[in-house]
Amino acid sequence: MGSIDTSRGDATIFKSSAPLTGGKRLRELLKDPSKVVVCPGVFEGLTARLAIAAGFDAMYMTGAGTSMSRLGWADLGMATLNDMRSNAEMIASLDPSVPLIADADTGYGGPIMVTRTVTQYARSGVAALHIEDQACRQDTQVQEKRCGHLMGKQIVDRDVYYSRLRAAVATRDSLQSDMLIIARTDANQTYGFDEAIERLQEAVRIGVDIVFFEAIKTKEEAVKICKIFEGTPCLLNVVPGGVTPLSTVDEARECGFRIVIYPGLCMEPMISSVRKELQVLKKTGQPSPSDPESGVRAAFVLAGLEECMAIDKLAGGKAYTGV
């Protein structure tokens, strides 16, 4: 094949040597005990492109952002496996060398559905997924699941949760996939710290790769969690305005976390800036002056214009000459 420089973008298929899979790359990043893998929350192609261009080592596909951007509805369990998987596949394909950690909610059902979920995520290029112990719409007499930092969550019994994780680990292993399985528990707000810890300890025995203790209430809790699970990477979820007080990468490192996700990092400024621009158009009858760094040309370049031009040229085409 040709020697196009395609370190960023869909044109990676033209590389002479295949890059590491997302799972392998994430495992490499986690080998360095002094490193914290920082994952900005992305929810569609443009925010993913921006995160890649900014040079982050990994990304996190937020379920809340996916629900809001694809469905236009709050994160209350309405997004389906197909919604989440297709979004994850698109994001993961933009640059396979940048691992994508993706929300997989409850696995979308019992062990059979979890098996299907894990299979589809693995084949979509996802580096890691997390499965939680909230109740889902398939559970009897259960209302919709919700964002981890909202109250009123309903938690399934331990055996139900463990069956999800066993199915996830067994499926990943049978596929001989490098994808990592993350066990998330939301039990802290409902049943307390000790229950959440016991659930994650059993998850480690089942064979998960990373633990995700949702809704940590104090820094003391955070330190204790990382000490209990020393040797197993711990993930910290930072939600401004949420119940967890930690916010900086340095704070996470001091506590012992190995991965930090910022689910709302891209979503919140997007809402703020777009709302302001819509108000400008509504009030003045014209948009704000164009910003060269975010104009149409810059957006096209960010989203792979130059890679597409290089592919066309390599193939002998002239479709983009002079663009």
Short mmCIF file of C-alpha atoms in Angstrom, two decimals:
data_model
loop_
_atom_site.label_atom_id
_atom_site.label_comp_id
_atom_site.label_asym_id
_atom_site.label_seq_id
_atom_site.Cartn_x
_atom_site.Cartn_y
_atom_site.Cartn_z
CA MET A 1 0.00 0.00 0.00
CA GLY A 2 0.98 3.64 -0.18
CA SER A 3 2.81 5.59 2.47
CA ILE A 4 0.20 8.19 3.29
CA ASP A 5 0.77 9.79 6.68
CA THR A 6 -2.52 8.80 8.28
CA SER A 7 -1.72 8.85 11.96
CA ARG A 8 -5.06 10.59 12.43
CA GLY A 9 -8.25 9.77 10.59
CA ASP A 10 -10.17 7.06 8.75
CA ALA A 11 -7.36 6.65 6.21
CA THR A 12 -5.50 4.39 8.64
CA ILE A 13 -6.50 1.52 6.35
CA PHE A 14 -3.72 2.69 4.03
CA LYS A 15 -0.94 2.17 6.57
CA SER A 16 1.63 -0.47 5.66
CA SER A 17 1.51 -1.93 9.15
CA ALA A 18 -1.62 -2.24 11.24
CA PRO A 19 -1.70 -0.19 14.46
CA LEU A 20 -2.27 -1.76 17.85
CA THR A 21 -5.88 -2.47 18.64
CA GLY A 22 -7.51 -0.10 21.09
CA GLY A 23 -7.52 -2.79 23.76
CA LYS A 24 -3.82 -3.54 23.37
CA ARG A 25 -2.98 0.15 23.41
CA LEU A 26 -4.99 0.74 26.58
CA ARG A 27 -3.31 -2.23 28.25
CA GLU A 28 0.07 -0.72 27.37
CA LEU A 29 -0.93 2.62 28.86
CA LEU A 30 -1.96 0.92 32.09
CA LYS A 31 1.39 -0.87 32.45
CA ASP A 32 3.02 2.34 33.69
CA PRO A 33 1.96 2.65 37.36
CA SER A 34 2.82 6.35 37.41
CA LYS A 35 0.52 7.17 34.49
CA VAL A 36 -3.10 8.27 34.71
CA VAL A 37 -5.07 7.72 31.51
CA VAL A 38 -7.17 10.85 31.00
CA CYS A 39 -10.29 10.39 28.88
CA PRO A 40 -12.37 13.36 27.75
CA GLY A 41 -16.01 12.51 27.25
CA VAL A 42 -17.00 12.50 23.58
CA PHE A 43 -20.41 11.76 22.14
CA GLU A 44 -20.22 12.06 18.34
CA GLY A 45 -17.68 12.41 15.53
CA LEU A 46 -16.77 16.06 15.87
CA THR A 47 -16.05 15.97 19.61
CA ALA A 48 -14.04 12.79 19.05
CA ARG A 49 -12.02 14.50 16.30
CA LEU A 50 -11.33 17.42 18.62
CA ALA A 51 -10.12 15.09 21.39
CA ILE A 52 -7.86 13.23 18.95
CA ALA A 53 -6.46 16.50 17.58
CA ALA A 54 -5.77 17.68 21.14
CA GLY A 55 -3.51 14.64 21.62
CA PHE A 56 -5.34 12.70 24.33
CA ASP A 57 -4.18 9.13 24.83
CA ALA A 58 -7.73 7.78 25.10
CA MET A 59 -11.39 8.83 24.92
CA TYR A 60 -14.59 7.99 26.74
CA MET A 61 -17.94 7.63 24.98
CA THR A 62 -20.51 8.96 27.39
CA GLY A 63 -23.89 7.27 27.51
CA ALA A 64 -25.57 10.52 28.57
CA GLY A 65 -24.01 12.40 25.66
CA THR A 66 -24.93 9.62 23.25
CA SER A 67 -28.54 9.65 24.42
CA MET A 68 -28.81 13.43 24.18
CA SER A 69 -27.06 13.77 20.82
CA ARG A 70 -28.59 10.77 19.04
CA LEU A 71 -32.05 10.74 20.60
CA GLY A 72 -32.48 14.24 21.96
CA TRP A 73 -33.50 12.79 25.33
CA ALA A 74 -31.97 12.70 28.80
CA ASP A 75 -30.02 9.65 29.95
CA LEU A 76 -32.91 7.65 31.40
CA GLY A 77 -32.31 4.28 29.79
CA MET A 78 -33.86 5.05 26.40
CA ALA A 79 -30.72 4.48 24.35
CA THR A 80 -30.58 0.91 23.06
CA LEU A 81 -27.70 -1.41 22.27
CA ASN A 82 -27.95 -0.43 18.61
CA ASP A 83 -27.78 3.29 19.47
CA MET A 84 -24.74 2.84 21.69
CA ARG A 85 -22.86 0.30 19.59
CA SER A 86 -23.19 2.21 16.33
CA ASN A 87 -21.97 5.41 17.98
CA ALA A 88 -19.04 3.60 19.60
CA GLU A 89 -18.08 1.94 16.33
CA MET A 90 -18.00 5.26 14.49
CA ILE A 91 -15.90 6.96 17.17
CA ALA A 92 -13.49 4.03 17.56
CA SER A 93 -12.91 3.90 13.79
CA LEU A 94 -11.69 7.51 13.55
CA ASP A 95 -8.29 6.62 14.98
CA PRO A 96 -7.83 3.04 16.23
CA SER A 97 -4.58 4.05 17.95
CA VAL A 98 -6.56 6.18 20.43
CA PRO A 99 -8.42 3.71 22.69
CA LEU A 100 -12.12 4.25 23.26
CA ILE A 101 -13.70 3.34 26.59
CA ALA A 102 -17.45 3.07 26.09
CA ASP A 103 -20.49 2.97 28.32
CA ALA A 104 -22.43 -0.27 27.90
CA ASP A 105 -24.99 0.49 30.61
CA THR A 106 -26.39 -2.75 32.09
CA GLY A 107 -25.43 -4.89 29.10
CA TYR A 108 -29.05 -4.44 27.95
CA GLY A 109 -30.52 -7.55 29.53
CA GLY A 110 -29.59 -10.93 30.94
CA PRO A 111 -26.49 -12.99 30.17
CA ILE A 112 -27.57 -13.68 26.58
CA MET A 113 -27.95 -9.97 25.83
CA VAL A 114 -24.70 -9.18 27.65
CA THR A 115 -22.99 -11.72 25.41
CA ARG A 116 -24.41 -9.98 22.36
CA THR A 117 -23.40 -6.57 23.68
CA VAL A 118 -19.81 -7.58 24.40
CA THR A 119 -19.50 -9.28 21.01
CA GLN A 120 -20.75 -6.24 19.14
CA TYR A 121 -18.58 -3.80 21.09
CA ALA A 122 -15.48 -5.95 20.60
CA ARG A 123 -16.07 -6.24 16.85
CA SER A 124 -16.63 -2.47 16.71
CA GLY A 125 -13.10 -1.71 17.92
CA VAL A 126 -13.98 -0.60 21.45
CA ALA A 127 -10.98 -0.80 23.79
CA ALA A 128 -12.97 -1.23 27.01
CA LEU A 129 -16.58 -1.20 28.14
CA HIS A 130 -18.24 -0.93 31.51
CA ILE A 131 -21.25 -2.84 32.76
CA GLU A 132 -23.15 -1.68 35.83
CA ASP A 133 -25.46 -3.12 38.47
CA GLN A 134 -28.40 -0.81 37.93
CA ALA A 135 -31.68 -2.45 37.00
CA CYS A 136 -32.68 -2.28 33.35
CA ARG A 137 -36.00 -2.21 31.55
CA GLN A 138 -35.94 -6.01 31.19
CA ASP A 139 -36.00 -6.45 34.97
CA THR A 140 -39.44 -7.06 36.51
CA GLN A 141 -41.16 -4.04 38.10
CA VAL A 142 -38.23 -1.74 37.48
CA GLN A 143 -38.38 1.79 36.17
CA GLU A 144 -35.79 3.18 33.77
CA LYS A 145 -32.11 3.31 34.72
CA ARG A 146 -30.45 6.69 35.00
CA CYS A 147 -27.21 8.66 35.10
CA GLY A 148 -24.89 7.48 37.87
CA HIS A 149 -24.92 10.82 39.71
CA LEU A 150 -28.73 11.02 39.90
CA MET A 151 -30.58 9.72 42.94
CA GLY A 152 -33.31 7.08 42.96
CA LYS A 153 -31.33 4.38 41.18
CA GLN A 154 -32.55 0.80 41.50
CA ILE A 155 -29.81 -1.80 41.98
CA VAL A 156 -30.07 -5.46 41.05
CA ASP A 157 -29.22 -8.30 43.42
CA ARG A 158 -25.62 -9.42 43.55
CA ASP A 159 -26.29 -12.65 41.66
CA VAL A 160 -27.86 -10.77 38.75
CA TYR A 161 -24.90 -8.39 38.60
CA TYR A 162 -22.37 -11.20 38.78
CA SER A 163 -24.13 -13.10 36.01
CA ARG A 164 -23.73 -10.06 33.77
CA LEU A 165 -20.02 -9.86 34.51
CA ARG A 166 -19.45 -13.60 34.07
CA ALA A 167 -21.15 -13.43 30.68
CA ALA A 168 -19.06 -10.40 29.71
CA VAL A 169 -15.73 -11.95 30.71
CA ALA A 170 -16.52 -15.34 29.17
CA THR A 171 -17.59 -13.73 25.89
CA ARG A 172 -14.51 -11.54 25.69
CA ASP A 173 -12.30 -14.56 26.34
CA SER A 174 -14.08 -16.77 23.82
CA LEU A 175 -13.62 -14.07 21.17
CA GLN A 176 -9.91 -13.89 22.09
CA SER A 177 -10.42 -10.14 22.19
CA ASP A 178 -8.09 -7.60 23.77
CA MET A 179 -11.04 -5.53 24.98
CA LEU A 180 -11.03 -4.80 28.72
CA ILE A 181 -14.07 -5.40 30.91
CA ILE A 182 -14.86 -2.74 33.52
CA ALA A 183 -17.15 -3.54 36.45
CA ARG A 184 -19.14 -0.51 37.57
CA THR A 185 -21.21 -0.46 40.72
CA ASP A 186 -23.83 2.15 41.62
CA ALA A 187 -24.56 0.51 44.97
CA ASN A 188 -22.89 3.17 47.13
CA GLN A 189 -25.79 5.62 47.11
CA THR A 190 -28.40 2.91 47.71
CA TYR A 191 -26.74 0.29 49.92
CA GLY A 192 -23.56 1.94 51.15
CA PHE A 193 -19.80 1.74 50.80
CA ASP A 194 -19.22 -1.79 52.09
CA GLU A 195 -21.80 -3.32 49.74
CA ALA A 196 -20.26 -1.55 46.75
CA ILE A 197 -16.78 -2.76 47.74
CA GLU A 198 -17.91 -6.37 48.14
CA ARG A 199 -19.53 -6.29 44.70
CA LEU A 200 -16.35 -5.06 43.06
CA GLN A 201 -14.18 -7.55 44.95
CA GLU A 202 -16.27 -10.38 43.56
CA ALA A 203 -16.08 -8.75 40.13
CA VAL A 204 -12.29 -8.94 40.28
CA ARG A 205 -12.51 -12.62 41.22
CA ILE A 206 -14.79 -13.15 38.21
CA GLY A 207 -12.07 -11.73 35.99
CA VAL A 208 -12.82 -8.09 35.17
CA ASP A 209 -9.86 -5.88 34.32
CA ILE A 210 -10.84 -2.54 35.88
CA VAL A 211 -13.17 -1.45 38.71
CA PHE A 212 -15.44 1.59 38.58
CA PHE A 213 -16.89 2.70 41.93
CA GLU A 214 -19.56 5.20 40.96
CA ALA A 215 -20.61 8.22 43.08
CA ILE A 216 -17.65 8.35 45.48
CA LYS A 217 -18.69 10.74 48.26
CA THR A 218 -15.39 11.83 49.85
CA LYS A 219 -11.67 11.91 49.18
CA GLU A 220 -11.22 9.48 52.07
CA GLU A 221 -13.49 7.01 50.29
CA ALA A 222 -11.47 7.46 47.10
CA VAL A 223 -8.16 6.70 48.82
CA LYS A 224 -9.65 3.66 50.56
CA ILE A 225 -11.03 2.27 47.30
CA CYS A 226 -7.69 2.51 45.52
CA LYS A 227 -5.90 0.89 48.45
CA ILE A 228 -8.38 -2.00 48.63
CA PHE A 229 -8.01 -2.65 44.91
CA GLU A 230 -4.28 -2.14 44.70
CA GLY A 231 -3.11 -4.13 41.69
CA THR A 232 -6.39 -3.65 39.82
CA PRO A 233 -6.78 -0.36 37.92
CA CYS A 234 -9.44 1.90 39.42
CA LEU A 235 -11.46 4.32 37.28
CA LEU A 236 -12.66 7.71 38.54
CA ASN A 237 -15.70 9.41 37.05
CA VAL A 238 -15.56 13.21 37.32
CA VAL A 239 -18.94 14.91 36.93
CA PRO A 240 -19.00 18.63 37.84
CA GLY A 241 -21.87 19.18 40.24
CA GLY A 242 -22.03 15.46 40.97
CA VAL A 243 -21.49 13.79 44.33
CA THR A 244 -17.76 13.08 43.87
CA PRO A 245 -15.54 15.91 45.19
CA LEU A 246 -12.42 15.08 43.18
CA SER A 247 -11.91 16.98 39.92
CA THR A 248 -8.26 17.19 38.84
CA VAL A 249 -5.93 14.60 37.36
CA ASP A 250 -3.39 15.30 40.11
CA GLU A 251 -6.00 14.58 42.79
CA ALA A 252 -6.86 11.32 41.06
CA ARG A 253 -3.18 10.34 40.84
CA GLU A 254 -2.63 11.09 44.53
CA CYS A 255 -5.53 8.82 45.47
CA GLY A 256 -4.25 6.00 43.23
CA PHE A 257 -6.65 6.06 40.28
CA ARG A 258 -5.31 4.87 36.93
CA ILE A 259 -8.09 6.14 34.64
CA VAL A 260 -10.09 9.36 34.87
CA ILE A 261 -13.11 10.02 32.67
CA TYR A 262 -14.74 13.43 32.15
CA PRO A 263 -18.09 12.55 30.54
CA GLY A 264 -19.46 16.09 30.29
CA LEU A 265 -16.24 17.82 29.23
CA CYS A 266 -17.28 18.41 25.61
CA MET A 267 -21.04 18.44 26.08
CA GLU A 268 -21.31 21.33 28.52
CA PRO A 269 -19.27 23.93 26.55
CA MET A 270 -21.04 22.87 23.36
CA ILE A 271 -24.44 23.55 24.91
CA SER A 272 -23.26 26.89 26.28
CA SER A 273 -21.61 28.19 23.11
CA VAL A 274 -24.34 27.01 20.73
CA ARG A 275 -27.06 28.48 22.95
CA LYS A 276 -25.27 31.86 22.87
CA GLU A 277 -24.83 31.77 19.11
CA LEU A 278 -28.49 30.92 18.56
CA GLN A 279 -29.44 33.88 20.74
CA VAL A 280 -27.20 36.16 18.64
CA LEU A 281 -28.92 35.08 15.43
CA LYS A 282 -32.36 35.39 17.01
CA LYS A 283 -31.72 38.90 18.34
CA THR A 284 -29.60 40.43 15.56
CA GLY A 285 -30.67 38.57 12.44
CA GLN A 286 -27.10 37.56 11.66
CA PRO A 287 -24.47 35.18 13.02
CA SER A 288 -21.41 36.29 14.94
CA PRO A 289 -18.27 37.06 12.89
CA SER A 290 -16.59 33.92 11.66
CA ASP A 291 -13.71 32.49 13.69
CA PRO A 292 -10.91 31.27 11.36
CA GLU A 293 -10.07 28.48 13.81
CA SER A 294 -13.58 27.04 13.68
CA GLY A 295 -14.87 28.06 10.27
CA VAL A 296 -16.03 25.71 7.55
CA ARG A 297 -12.55 25.09 6.13
CA ALA A 298 -11.07 24.42 9.57
CA ALA A 299 -13.93 22.05 10.39
CA PHE A 300 -13.39 20.09 7.17
CA VAL A 301 -9.65 19.78 7.88
CA LEU A 302 -10.39 18.64 11.43
CA ALA A 303 -12.78 16.01 10.08
CA GLY A 304 -10.31 14.41 7.68
CA LEU A 305 -10.36 16.54 4.52
CA GLU A 306 -6.62 16.24 3.92
CA GLU A 307 -6.63 12.47 4.47
CA CYS A 308 -9.48 12.10 1.98
CA MET A 309 -7.61 14.22 -0.57
CA ALA A 310 -4.50 12.07 -0.11
CA ILE A 311 -6.48 8.87 -0.63
CA ASP A 312 -8.09 10.24 -3.78
CA LYS A 313 -4.70 11.32 -5.14
CA LEU A 314 -3.14 7.92 -4.40
CA ALA A 315 -6.00 6.26 -6.27
CA GLY A 316 -5.37 8.48 -9.30
CA GLY A 317 -8.39 10.71 -8.80
CA LYS A 318 -8.60 14.45 -9.24
CA ALA A 319 -11.89 15.08 -7.49
CA TYR A 320 -10.41 17.35 -4.85
CA THR A 321 -7.82 19.26 -6.88
CA GLY A 322 -7.91 22.89 -5.81
CA VAL A 323 -10.09 22.27 -2.76
#
